[in-house]
Amino acid sequence: MSALAPIPAAAVLPGGARRAIPWGRAALYGLLVVAAAAYLLPIYVLVATSMKSFAEVSLSRMWAPPSGLYFSSFVEAWAGSATHRGLGGNFLNSVKLVVPATLLSAMLGSMNGYVLAKWRFRGAAVVFPAILFGMFIPYQSVLIPLVQTLQRLHLYGTLPGLVFVHVVYGIPITTLIFRNYYAGVPTELVEAGKIDGAGLWGIYRTIIVPLSGPAFVVAAIWQFTSIWNDFLFGVTVTSDPEVQPITVALNNLAGSFVVEWNVQMGGALLAALPTLVVYAVLGRYFMRGLMAGSLKG
Amino acid sequence: MVAPSVVAVAVFVYGFVGWTGFVSLTRWNDVLPSYAWAGWRNYVDLFQSFRFRIDIVNTARFTAAFLAGCLGIGFALAVLLDRGLRAEPVFRTIYLAPLAISFIVTGVVWRWLLNPGSPQLGDVGVNLLFRHLHLGWLRAGWYTDPRIGILAVALAATWQMSGYTMALYLAGLRSIPDELREAARVDGAAEWQIYRQILVPLLQPITLSAVIILGHISLKIFDLVVAMTGPGPGFSSDVPAYFMFDTTFRGNHFAQGAAIAEVLLVLVALLTVPYLVYSTRAEVER
């Protein structure tokens, strides 16, 4: 409150040698720290458990800090044991899935966004919201034909099949991100290109693409995060543990009664790390994607 | 240039939704497809089903708790952070971090945090923490208690998503010119009056966006339920999206599953389509 409250008398009175203790500010920080602690608790358990040695992982000492850096649970989650499969291979599956799917959907989104922002064509006012609705639908309403189609195309149960699915259903959000970004690019640039005799593609390649860096980063981070974190498409399209992405494998690991809770935590940390690292490093761009998703970009 | 995407969306979104609708009117309730006409029977069966009725109640409870939690906590944090603190970016980063994590990870962690414990194990997770903090009376059975059930899942979802409403509200507060507050202060308004009478009304469009975005997430909630609880005792944490998946891919009742999916789609469309039309029209006119 103190930032806005009237200046305390003690601070301005001449000869007031002692500065008033800023209680308002202290209370404000107190509240924020308590809230931060609540938000960090689950992440603390995740990280602390993963770092402990097997001797320390009892449930009754769940909240105790680790005595050193052992990473026993984390390593077992990656490599597996006699009773369960490791998640290492699934982690790599997710990498192989996320990289091409992210790049392809960002490229498609860029082309769509450019046309929708800079080329007025008949029906654009219907096409744009019609595309956007694709990001709100419950995917349950497309899963049955999706499985049938992928089976026909011999892509069912494969990583390329899953890449394809994520690229297709990533079109709405990436189109939205790029369209909003290109709406801010001066139309004069496009007009100038037309005068120079460049067409739709020429203008895109020579004028638009070189300007697209920031939007590309926003769209790529968004897609990276949502594809890495996806579970529904992964569990529907892949059933072979060798092919499954990490979220699906983690859920199988956590559902198995023979796997200790600390190994589940190690696996969860493994699944969470890539997106958390990207968020920590590029949080600003993550935020922009988030805001675009609420359509009020 | 947009043609491939337009075709892809037309086929994979609208075509597939239509095909699912067709399947929901057939008798395909076995492994092998059968497109014999069933009319509305799958829908009639669905609305008479005991489990689906529970699911609808669960979705309503989940939505109410999740929305109240996200809007309340998000707004409170935004107000606290809108005080020009130097450490603001640190707090903001912490509150938003859960958004970067998958619902599966959240579910796995919260299943252990909200584990009720057992006579052999003693208290674990949050219950154990409450005991450490001398708040033992707060201990609960969480998702194993049918009276709480889905609300335990809503708690984990609120942890994950409340940073989002915080960010929306904070951006909203930042976009309101300081002159408005100054003028109110000059007129002798107290801080809480400024919030109640000026800022909250001005933030209403943001509240609407948040309700629609969070509301459609809660209608679709699936991953978190899978990883955290499953359907729970007496379906106390079951939801339509889970029921659909279970019916279709575990039970092979494809037509029945398709009917659930279409009901879910209609609910989501009722919520999002008006907002979508309004938002994009406002943008075109801009």
Short mmCIF file of N, CA and C in Angstrom, two decimals, chain A residues 1 3-4 25 28-29 31-33 35-36 38-43 45-46 59-60 62-63 108 111-112 114-115 127-130 132-138 140-149 164 168-169 171 179-180 200 204 225 229 231-232 235-236 247 250-251 254 261 264-265 268 271-272 275-276 279 286-287 290-291 293-296, chain B residues 1-2 5-6 8-9 12-14 16-17 19-20 28 35 73 77 80-81 83 85-87 91-102 104-105 108-113 121 124-126 128-129 159 162-164 167-168 185 191 209 213 216 220 222-223 226-227 241 244-245 248-249 254 258 261 264-265 268-269 272-273 275-276 279-280 283:
data_model
loop_
_atom_site.label_atom_id
_atom_site.label_comp_id
_atom_site.label_asym_id
_atom_site.label_seq_id
_atom_site.Cartn_x
_atom_site.Cartn_y
_atom_site.Cartn_z
N MET A 1 0.82 -1.19 0.00
CA MET A 1 0.00 0.00 0.00
C MET A 1 0.86 1.25 0.00
N ALA A 3 3.26 2.50 -1.54
CA ALA A 3 3.64 3.21 -2.76
C ALA A 3 2.61 4.30 -3.07
N LEU A 4 1.38 4.06 -2.69
CA LEU A 4 0.34 5.01 -3.05
C LEU A 4 -0.18 5.80 -1.87
N ARG A 25 4.96 -1.69 2.92
CA ARG A 25 5.82 -2.37 1.96
C ARG A 25 6.24 -3.75 2.48
N LEU A 28 3.43 -6.10 2.05
CA LEU A 28 3.30 -6.43 0.64
C LEU A 28 4.30 -7.52 0.25
N TYR A 29 5.56 -7.31 0.64
CA TYR A 29 6.57 -8.32 0.34
C TYR A 29 6.25 -9.64 1.02
N LEU A 31 3.33 -10.91 1.77
CA LEU A 31 2.28 -11.62 1.02
C LEU A 31 2.84 -12.24 -0.25
N LEU A 32 3.66 -11.46 -0.96
CA LEU A 32 4.21 -11.97 -2.23
C LEU A 32 5.13 -13.17 -1.99
N VAL A 33 5.88 -13.12 -0.90
CA VAL A 33 6.80 -14.23 -0.61
C VAL A 33 6.02 -15.48 -0.23
N ALA A 35 3.02 -16.24 -1.22
CA ALA A 35 2.44 -16.75 -2.46
C ALA A 35 3.50 -17.46 -3.29
N ALA A 36 4.68 -16.87 -3.38
CA ALA A 36 5.76 -17.49 -4.16
C ALA A 36 6.12 -18.85 -3.58
N ALA A 38 4.16 -20.86 -1.99
CA ALA A 38 3.10 -21.81 -2.34
C ALA A 38 3.25 -22.29 -3.79
N TYR A 39 3.59 -21.37 -4.69
CA TYR A 39 3.76 -21.76 -6.09
C TYR A 39 4.98 -22.67 -6.28
N LEU A 40 6.02 -22.43 -5.44
CA LEU A 40 7.26 -23.18 -5.64
C LEU A 40 7.25 -24.54 -4.94
N LEU A 41 6.34 -24.75 -3.97
CA LEU A 41 6.35 -26.00 -3.21
C LEU A 41 6.38 -27.25 -4.09
N PRO A 42 5.44 -27.37 -5.06
CA PRO A 42 5.46 -28.58 -5.89
C PRO A 42 6.76 -28.71 -6.67
N ILE A 43 7.30 -27.58 -7.13
CA ILE A 43 8.54 -27.64 -7.90
C ILE A 43 9.70 -28.01 -6.97
N VAL A 45 9.48 -30.00 -4.33
CA VAL A 45 9.42 -31.46 -4.09
C VAL A 45 9.99 -32.21 -5.29
N LEU A 46 9.63 -31.73 -6.47
CA LEU A 46 10.08 -32.35 -7.72
C LEU A 46 11.62 -32.35 -7.78
N LEU A 59 8.98 -41.38 2.15
CA LEU A 59 7.86 -40.45 2.06
C LEU A 59 7.73 -39.58 3.31
N SER A 60 8.14 -40.12 4.44
CA SER A 60 7.99 -39.35 5.67
C SER A 60 8.99 -38.19 5.73
N MET A 62 9.63 -36.40 2.94
CA MET A 62 9.35 -35.79 1.65
C MET A 62 9.78 -34.32 1.58
N TRP A 63 9.59 -33.59 2.68
CA TRP A 63 9.83 -32.14 2.63
C TRP A 63 11.24 -31.77 3.05
N LEU A 108 4.07 -22.67 -41.70
CA LEU A 108 2.70 -22.57 -42.21
C LEU A 108 1.99 -21.35 -41.64
N MET A 111 3.04 -18.11 -43.37
CA MET A 111 2.43 -17.88 -44.69
C MET A 111 0.96 -17.48 -44.54
N ASN A 112 0.23 -18.19 -43.65
CA ASN A 112 -1.19 -17.87 -43.47
C ASN A 112 -1.35 -16.47 -42.90
N TYR A 114 0.58 -13.94 -43.08
CA TYR A 114 0.92 -12.92 -44.09
C TYR A 114 -0.25 -12.67 -45.03
N VAL A 115 -0.80 -13.73 -45.57
CA VAL A 115 -1.91 -13.56 -46.52
C VAL A 115 -3.11 -12.93 -45.83
N VAL A 127 -12.97 -16.82 -43.08
CA VAL A 127 -11.91 -17.81 -43.01
C VAL A 127 -11.11 -17.69 -41.71
N PHE A 128 -10.80 -16.46 -41.30
CA PHE A 128 -9.96 -16.29 -40.12
C PHE A 128 -10.59 -16.86 -38.84
N PRO A 129 -11.81 -16.40 -38.46
CA PRO A 129 -12.40 -17.02 -37.27
C PRO A 129 -12.65 -18.52 -37.43
N ALA A 130 -12.93 -18.95 -38.66
CA ALA A 130 -13.17 -20.38 -38.88
C ALA A 130 -11.90 -21.18 -38.60
N LEU A 132 -9.50 -20.10 -36.52
CA LEU A 132 -9.23 -19.98 -35.08
C LEU A 132 -10.05 -20.94 -34.24
N PHE A 133 -11.28 -21.23 -34.67
CA PHE A 133 -12.11 -22.14 -33.88
C PHE A 133 -11.39 -23.48 -33.69
N GLY A 134 -10.53 -23.82 -34.65
CA GLY A 134 -9.77 -25.06 -34.55
C GLY A 134 -8.90 -25.18 -33.31
N MET A 135 -8.57 -24.04 -32.69
CA MET A 135 -7.73 -24.16 -31.49
C MET A 135 -8.56 -24.30 -30.22
N PHE A 136 -9.87 -24.11 -30.33
CA PHE A 136 -10.71 -24.25 -29.14
C PHE A 136 -11.39 -25.61 -29.05
N ILE A 137 -11.52 -26.31 -30.18
CA ILE A 137 -12.31 -27.53 -30.16
C ILE A 137 -11.72 -28.55 -29.18
N PRO A 138 -12.58 -29.32 -28.52
CA PRO A 138 -12.06 -30.46 -27.76
C PRO A 138 -11.59 -31.50 -28.79
N GLN A 140 -11.16 -34.46 -28.62
CA GLN A 140 -11.93 -35.71 -28.60
C GLN A 140 -12.87 -35.79 -29.81
N SER A 141 -13.34 -34.62 -30.27
CA SER A 141 -14.31 -34.62 -31.36
C SER A 141 -13.67 -34.89 -32.73
N VAL A 142 -12.35 -35.05 -32.79
CA VAL A 142 -11.73 -35.44 -34.07
C VAL A 142 -10.94 -36.75 -33.96
N LEU A 143 -10.84 -37.31 -32.74
CA LEU A 143 -9.92 -38.44 -32.55
C LEU A 143 -10.29 -39.68 -33.36
N ILE A 144 -11.58 -39.99 -33.44
CA ILE A 144 -11.98 -41.23 -34.12
C ILE A 144 -11.61 -41.19 -35.60
N PRO A 145 -12.04 -40.15 -36.37
CA PRO A 145 -11.60 -40.08 -37.77
C PRO A 145 -10.09 -39.90 -37.91
N LEU A 146 -9.46 -39.27 -36.93
CA LEU A 146 -8.01 -39.08 -37.01
C LEU A 146 -7.31 -40.43 -36.98
N VAL A 147 -7.71 -41.29 -36.08
CA VAL A 147 -7.11 -42.61 -36.00
C VAL A 147 -7.38 -43.39 -37.29
N GLN A 148 -8.62 -43.32 -37.78
CA GLN A 148 -8.95 -44.04 -39.03
C GLN A 148 -8.09 -43.54 -40.19
N THR A 149 -7.94 -42.21 -40.27
CA THR A 149 -7.17 -41.62 -41.38
C THR A 149 -5.70 -42.00 -41.30
N PHE A 164 2.75 -34.92 -38.03
CA PHE A 164 1.69 -34.46 -38.93
C PHE A 164 0.49 -33.92 -38.15
N VAL A 168 -0.88 -29.99 -38.21
CA VAL A 168 -2.23 -29.64 -38.65
C VAL A 168 -2.98 -28.86 -37.57
N TYR A 169 -2.97 -29.39 -36.34
CA TYR A 169 -3.75 -28.73 -35.29
C TYR A 169 -3.01 -27.55 -34.67
N ILE A 171 -1.98 -25.17 -36.78
CA ILE A 171 -2.24 -24.09 -37.74
C ILE A 171 -2.99 -22.90 -37.11
N ARG A 179 -0.43 -13.51 -37.84
CA ARG A 179 -1.32 -12.50 -38.39
C ARG A 179 -1.28 -11.23 -37.54
N ASN A 180 -1.34 -11.39 -36.22
CA ASN A 180 -1.28 -10.22 -35.35
C ASN A 180 0.03 -9.47 -35.52
N LEU A 200 2.83 -12.09 -54.80
CA LEU A 200 2.55 -12.62 -53.47
C LEU A 200 3.77 -13.28 -52.83
N TYR A 204 6.63 -11.89 -50.00
CA TYR A 204 6.79 -12.70 -48.79
C TYR A 204 8.27 -13.02 -48.53
N THR A 225 6.38 -25.65 -26.54
CA THR A 225 5.81 -25.94 -25.23
C THR A 225 4.56 -26.80 -25.36
N ASN A 229 4.32 -30.76 -24.22
CA ASN A 229 3.43 -31.05 -23.10
C ASN A 229 2.19 -31.84 -23.50
N PHE A 231 -0.49 -34.59 -24.35
CA PHE A 231 -0.68 -35.97 -23.93
C PHE A 231 -1.74 -36.66 -24.78
N LEU A 232 -2.84 -35.96 -25.05
CA LEU A 232 -3.99 -36.59 -25.71
C LEU A 232 -3.64 -37.17 -27.08
N VAL A 235 -1.09 -40.16 -26.67
CA VAL A 235 -1.62 -41.42 -26.15
C VAL A 235 -2.59 -42.06 -27.16
N THR A 236 -3.21 -41.22 -28.00
CA THR A 236 -4.15 -41.77 -28.97
C THR A 236 -3.43 -42.35 -30.19
N THR A 247 5.52 -37.53 -22.25
CA THR A 247 4.36 -37.36 -21.35
C THR A 247 3.59 -38.67 -21.22
N LEU A 250 5.69 -41.08 -19.17
CA LEU A 250 5.67 -40.68 -17.76
C LEU A 250 4.37 -41.12 -17.09
N ASN A 251 3.26 -40.95 -17.80
CA ASN A 251 1.98 -41.35 -17.23
C ASN A 251 1.94 -42.87 -17.02
N ALA A 254 4.10 -43.56 -13.96
CA ALA A 254 3.46 -43.15 -12.71
C ALA A 254 2.27 -44.04 -12.38
N TRP A 261 7.82 -43.78 -5.69
CA TRP A 261 7.35 -42.41 -5.91
C TRP A 261 8.50 -41.48 -6.30
N GLN A 264 9.18 -41.68 -9.90
CA GLN A 264 8.15 -40.93 -10.62
C GLN A 264 8.47 -39.44 -10.63
N MET A 265 8.95 -38.95 -9.49
CA MET A 265 9.32 -37.53 -9.41
C MET A 265 10.49 -37.22 -10.34
N ALA A 268 9.14 -37.02 -13.73
CA ALA A 268 8.36 -35.80 -13.92
C ALA A 268 9.29 -34.61 -14.14
N ALA A 271 10.55 -34.70 -17.63
CA ALA A 271 9.55 -34.24 -18.60
C ALA A 271 9.35 -32.73 -18.53
N ALA A 272 9.58 -32.15 -17.35
CA ALA A 272 9.31 -30.72 -17.17
C ALA A 272 10.50 -29.85 -17.56
N THR A 275 10.85 -27.53 -21.11
CA THR A 275 9.97 -26.38 -21.23
C THR A 275 10.26 -25.36 -20.13
N LEU A 276 10.64 -25.84 -18.93
CA LEU A 276 10.99 -24.90 -17.86
C LEU A 276 12.23 -24.09 -18.22
N TYR A 279 11.30 -21.57 -20.78
CA TYR A 279 10.54 -20.50 -20.13
C TYR A 279 11.47 -19.57 -19.36
N PHE A 286 7.41 -16.26 -24.40
CA PHE A 286 6.37 -17.18 -23.94
C PHE A 286 5.11 -16.40 -23.56
N MET A 287 5.34 -15.28 -22.85
CA MET A 287 4.24 -14.41 -22.45
C MET A 287 3.44 -13.90 -23.64
N LEU A 290 1.16 -16.44 -24.95
CA LEU A 290 0.07 -16.60 -24.00
C LEU A 290 -0.99 -15.53 -24.24
N MET A 291 -0.54 -14.30 -24.43
CA MET A 291 -1.47 -13.19 -24.63
C MET A 291 -2.18 -13.34 -25.99
N GLY A 293 -2.93 -16.05 -27.39
CA GLY A 293 -3.91 -17.13 -27.24
C GLY A 293 -5.23 -16.65 -26.66
N SER A 294 -5.22 -15.51 -25.95
CA SER A 294 -6.48 -15.01 -25.41
C SER A 294 -7.14 -14.05 -26.40
N LEU A 295 -6.58 -13.95 -27.61
CA LEU A 295 -7.15 -13.19 -28.72
C LEU A 295 -7.10 -11.69 -28.52
N LYS A 296 -6.49 -11.23 -27.43
CA LYS A 296 -6.48 -9.81 -27.17
C LYS A 296 -5.10 -9.23 -27.42
N MET B 1 -1.52 -19.77 -51.38
CA MET B 1 -0.54 -19.86 -50.30
C MET B 1 -1.19 -20.31 -48.98
N VAL B 2 -2.41 -19.81 -48.70
CA VAL B 2 -3.13 -20.29 -47.53
C VAL B 2 -3.93 -21.53 -47.86
N SER B 5 -3.42 -24.82 -45.92
CA SER B 5 -3.87 -24.75 -44.52
C SER B 5 -5.39 -24.71 -44.44
N VAL B 6 -6.00 -23.96 -45.35
CA VAL B 6 -7.47 -23.87 -45.33
C VAL B 6 -8.07 -25.24 -45.59
N ALA B 8 -6.56 -28.10 -45.02
CA ALA B 8 -6.25 -28.96 -43.87
C ALA B 8 -7.23 -28.70 -42.74
N VAL B 9 -7.50 -27.42 -42.44
CA VAL B 9 -8.44 -27.12 -41.36
C VAL B 9 -9.85 -27.58 -41.74
N PHE B 12 -9.52 -31.55 -41.44
CA PHE B 12 -9.15 -32.14 -40.15
C PHE B 12 -9.93 -31.56 -38.98
N VAL B 13 -10.46 -30.35 -39.13
CA VAL B 13 -11.32 -29.83 -38.07
C VAL B 13 -12.79 -30.07 -38.44
N TYR B 14 -13.25 -29.40 -39.50
CA TYR B 14 -14.69 -29.46 -39.78
C TYR B 14 -15.13 -30.80 -40.34
N PHE B 16 -13.69 -33.69 -39.87
CA PHE B 16 -13.59 -34.72 -38.83
C PHE B 16 -14.68 -34.57 -37.78
N VAL B 17 -14.99 -33.31 -37.43
CA VAL B 17 -16.08 -33.08 -36.49
C VAL B 17 -17.38 -33.63 -37.08
N TRP B 19 -17.63 -36.05 -39.35
CA TRP B 19 -17.55 -37.51 -39.38
C TRP B 19 -17.84 -38.08 -37.99
N THR B 20 -17.29 -37.44 -36.96
CA THR B 20 -17.57 -37.88 -35.59
C THR B 20 -19.07 -37.79 -35.32
N TRP B 28 -21.90 -48.23 -34.28
CA TRP B 28 -20.52 -48.70 -34.18
C TRP B 28 -20.09 -48.77 -32.72
N TYR B 35 -21.61 -48.96 -39.80
CA TYR B 35 -22.25 -47.67 -39.98
C TYR B 35 -23.77 -47.80 -40.08
N ILE B 73 -7.28 -15.43 -7.14
CA ILE B 73 -5.84 -15.40 -6.87
C ILE B 73 -5.13 -14.54 -7.90
N LEU B 77 -2.97 -11.24 -6.91
CA LEU B 77 -1.53 -11.16 -7.19
C LEU B 77 -1.23 -9.97 -8.11
N LEU B 80 -1.25 -6.83 -6.09
CA LEU B 80 -0.04 -6.73 -5.26
C LEU B 80 1.18 -6.38 -6.11
N LEU B 81 1.24 -6.95 -7.31
CA LEU B 81 2.42 -6.73 -8.16
C LEU B 81 2.39 -5.37 -8.85
N ARG B 83 2.43 -2.56 -7.82
CA ARG B 83 2.83 -1.52 -6.87
C ARG B 83 4.22 -1.00 -7.17
N LEU B 85 7.13 -2.62 -7.53
CA LEU B 85 8.24 -3.19 -6.76
C LEU B 85 9.42 -3.49 -7.68
N ARG B 86 10.62 -3.37 -7.11
CA ARG B 86 11.78 -3.68 -7.93
C ARG B 86 11.86 -5.18 -8.21
N ALA B 87 11.41 -5.98 -7.26
CA ALA B 87 11.51 -7.44 -7.42
C ALA B 87 10.35 -8.02 -8.23
N PHE B 91 8.94 -12.25 -8.92
CA PHE B 91 7.67 -12.83 -8.49
C PHE B 91 6.82 -13.26 -9.68
N ARG B 92 6.76 -12.39 -10.67
CA ARG B 92 5.96 -12.69 -11.85
C ARG B 92 6.43 -13.99 -12.51
N THR B 93 7.75 -14.14 -12.61
CA THR B 93 8.32 -15.34 -13.23
C THR B 93 7.92 -16.59 -12.43
N ILE B 94 7.95 -16.47 -11.10
CA ILE B 94 7.60 -17.63 -10.26
C ILE B 94 6.13 -17.99 -10.44
N TYR B 95 5.24 -17.00 -10.40
CA TYR B 95 3.80 -17.29 -10.49
C TYR B 95 3.42 -17.89 -11.84
N LEU B 96 4.19 -17.53 -12.87
CA LEU B 96 3.85 -18.02 -14.21
C LEU B 96 4.50 -19.35 -14.56
N ALA B 97 5.52 -19.74 -13.80
CA ALA B 97 6.30 -20.93 -14.16
C ALA B 97 5.45 -22.19 -14.37
N PRO B 98 4.44 -22.44 -13.51
CA PRO B 98 3.67 -23.68 -13.71
C PRO B 98 3.04 -23.79 -15.09
N LEU B 99 2.79 -22.65 -15.74
CA LEU B 99 2.17 -22.68 -17.07
C LEU B 99 3.04 -23.38 -18.10
N ALA B 100 4.35 -23.41 -17.87
CA ALA B 100 5.24 -24.01 -18.84
C ALA B 100 5.26 -25.53 -18.73
N ILE B 101 4.66 -26.06 -17.66
CA ILE B 101 4.74 -27.49 -17.36
C ILE B 101 3.52 -28.21 -17.92
N SER B 102 3.70 -29.47 -18.27
CA SER B 102 2.59 -30.26 -18.80
C SER B 102 1.63 -30.65 -17.66
N ILE B 104 0.42 -33.41 -17.28
CA ILE B 104 0.81 -34.75 -16.81
C ILE B 104 1.79 -34.64 -15.65
N VAL B 105 2.78 -33.76 -15.81
CA VAL B 105 3.75 -33.55 -14.73
C VAL B 105 3.03 -33.02 -13.50
N VAL B 108 1.18 -35.86 -11.83
CA VAL B 108 2.04 -36.81 -11.12
C VAL B 108 2.49 -36.20 -9.78
N VAL B 109 2.90 -34.94 -9.81
CA VAL B 109 3.39 -34.30 -8.58
C VAL B 109 2.25 -34.13 -7.57
N TRP B 110 1.13 -33.62 -8.04
CA TRP B 110 0.03 -33.35 -7.11
C TRP B 110 -0.62 -34.63 -6.60
N ARG B 111 -0.50 -35.72 -7.34
CA ARG B 111 -1.03 -36.97 -6.81
C ARG B 111 -0.30 -37.35 -5.52
N TRP B 112 1.00 -37.05 -5.50
CA TRP B 112 1.76 -37.33 -4.28
C TRP B 112 1.55 -36.26 -3.23
N LEU B 113 1.42 -35.01 -3.67
CA LEU B 113 1.20 -33.92 -2.70
C LEU B 113 -0.13 -34.10 -1.98
N LEU B 121 1.87 -45.81 6.14
CA LEU B 121 2.77 -44.73 5.70
C LEU B 121 2.76 -43.56 6.67
N VAL B 124 1.58 -38.08 4.40
CA VAL B 124 2.55 -37.72 3.36
C VAL B 124 2.08 -36.43 2.72
N GLY B 125 2.92 -35.89 1.85
CA GLY B 125 2.54 -34.74 1.04
C GLY B 125 2.08 -33.54 1.84
N VAL B 126 1.01 -32.92 1.34
CA VAL B 126 0.49 -31.70 1.95
C VAL B 126 0.02 -31.97 3.38
N LEU B 128 1.29 -34.01 5.49
CA LEU B 128 2.49 -34.05 6.32
C LEU B 128 2.99 -32.63 6.56
N LEU B 129 2.95 -31.82 5.52
CA LEU B 129 3.38 -30.42 5.64
C LEU B 129 2.51 -29.68 6.65
N TRP B 159 -3.36 -24.09 -9.32
CA TRP B 159 -1.92 -23.86 -9.15
C TRP B 159 -1.28 -23.62 -10.51
N SER B 162 -3.40 -20.14 -12.47
CA SER B 162 -3.73 -18.83 -11.90
C SER B 162 -2.72 -17.76 -12.31
N GLY B 163 -1.48 -18.17 -12.63
CA GLY B 163 -0.51 -17.19 -13.12
C GLY B 163 -0.97 -16.53 -14.42
N TYR B 164 -1.76 -17.28 -15.18
CA TYR B 164 -2.26 -16.74 -16.44
C TYR B 164 -3.21 -15.56 -16.21
N ALA B 167 -1.28 -12.58 -15.09
CA ALA B 167 -0.64 -11.86 -16.20
C ALA B 167 -1.66 -11.03 -16.97
N LEU B 168 -2.85 -11.60 -17.20
CA LEU B 168 -3.89 -10.84 -17.92
C LEU B 168 -4.27 -9.58 -17.14
N ARG B 185 -7.86 10.08 -6.64
CA ARG B 185 -7.20 10.37 -5.37
C ARG B 185 -7.39 11.84 -4.97
N GLU B 191 -8.06 4.03 -1.54
CA GLU B 191 -7.50 3.07 -2.50
C GLU B 191 -8.51 1.99 -2.88
N SER B 209 -12.58 -12.38 -21.06
CA SER B 209 -11.63 -13.24 -21.79
C SER B 209 -11.18 -14.39 -20.91
N ILE B 213 -11.55 -18.34 -21.78
CA ILE B 213 -10.38 -19.20 -21.99
C ILE B 213 -10.30 -20.28 -20.91
N HIS B 216 -13.23 -22.86 -21.18
CA HIS B 216 -13.14 -23.91 -22.21
C HIS B 216 -12.06 -24.92 -21.84
N LYS B 220 -12.71 -29.08 -21.19
CA LYS B 220 -11.91 -30.07 -21.91
C LYS B 220 -10.95 -30.85 -21.01
N PHE B 222 -8.59 -33.11 -19.19
CA PHE B 222 -8.42 -34.54 -19.42
C PHE B 222 -7.10 -35.03 -18.83
N ASP B 223 -5.98 -34.46 -19.33
CA ASP B 223 -4.65 -34.94 -18.94
C ASP B 223 -4.48 -34.97 -17.42
N VAL B 226 -6.29 -37.80 -15.84
CA VAL B 226 -5.62 -39.07 -16.13
C VAL B 226 -4.44 -39.26 -15.19
N ALA B 227 -3.59 -38.22 -15.10
CA ALA B 227 -2.33 -38.39 -14.36
C ALA B 227 -2.54 -38.34 -12.85
N ALA B 241 -14.44 -35.63 -20.84
CA ALA B 241 -13.34 -35.93 -21.74
C ALA B 241 -12.72 -37.28 -21.42
N MET B 244 -15.17 -40.03 -22.46
CA MET B 244 -15.11 -40.24 -23.91
C MET B 244 -13.95 -41.17 -24.26
N PHE B 245 -12.79 -40.86 -23.70
CA PHE B 245 -11.59 -41.63 -24.04
C PHE B 245 -11.74 -43.09 -23.59
N THR B 248 -14.40 -44.88 -25.80
CA THR B 248 -14.02 -45.09 -27.18
C THR B 248 -12.84 -46.05 -27.32
N PHE B 249 -11.74 -45.73 -26.63
CA PHE B 249 -10.50 -46.44 -26.92
C PHE B 249 -10.22 -47.59 -25.97
N PHE B 254 -17.37 -46.97 -30.03
CA PHE B 254 -17.00 -45.77 -30.79
C PHE B 254 -18.17 -44.81 -30.96
N ALA B 258 -18.27 -41.07 -29.60
CA ALA B 258 -18.46 -39.95 -30.52
C ALA B 258 -19.56 -39.03 -30.02
N ALA B 261 -18.18 -36.86 -27.35
CA ALA B 261 -17.31 -35.84 -27.93
C ALA B 261 -18.12 -34.71 -28.54
N LEU B 264 -19.56 -32.45 -25.89
CA LEU B 264 -18.46 -31.61 -25.39
C LEU B 264 -18.18 -30.47 -26.37
N LEU B 265 -18.18 -30.80 -27.66
CA LEU B 265 -17.91 -29.79 -28.69
C LEU B 265 -18.98 -28.70 -28.67
N VAL B 268 -18.36 -26.39 -25.76
CA VAL B 268 -17.23 -25.49 -26.00
C VAL B 268 -17.61 -24.43 -27.04
N ALA B 269 -18.35 -24.83 -28.07
CA ALA B 269 -18.73 -23.88 -29.12
C ALA B 269 -19.66 -22.80 -28.57
N THR B 272 -17.29 -20.41 -26.81
CA THR B 272 -16.21 -19.70 -27.51
C THR B 272 -16.63 -19.01 -28.80
N VAL B 273 -17.63 -19.54 -29.51
CA VAL B 273 -17.92 -18.97 -30.83
C VAL B 273 -18.36 -17.49 -30.76
N TYR B 275 -17.56 -15.27 -28.64
CA TYR B 275 -16.36 -14.51 -28.29
C TYR B 275 -15.42 -14.39 -29.49
N LEU B 276 -15.28 -15.49 -30.22
CA LEU B 276 -14.41 -15.54 -31.39
C LEU B 276 -14.91 -14.58 -32.47
N SER B 279 -14.41 -10.97 -31.20
CA SER B 279 -13.01 -10.52 -31.19
C SER B 279 -12.48 -10.27 -32.59
N THR B 280 -12.77 -11.19 -33.52
CA THR B 280 -12.20 -11.01 -34.85
C THR B 280 -12.91 -9.88 -35.60
N GLU B 283 -11.42 -6.71 -34.55
CA GLU B 283 -10.09 -6.52 -35.12
C GLU B 283 -10.16 -6.05 -36.57
#
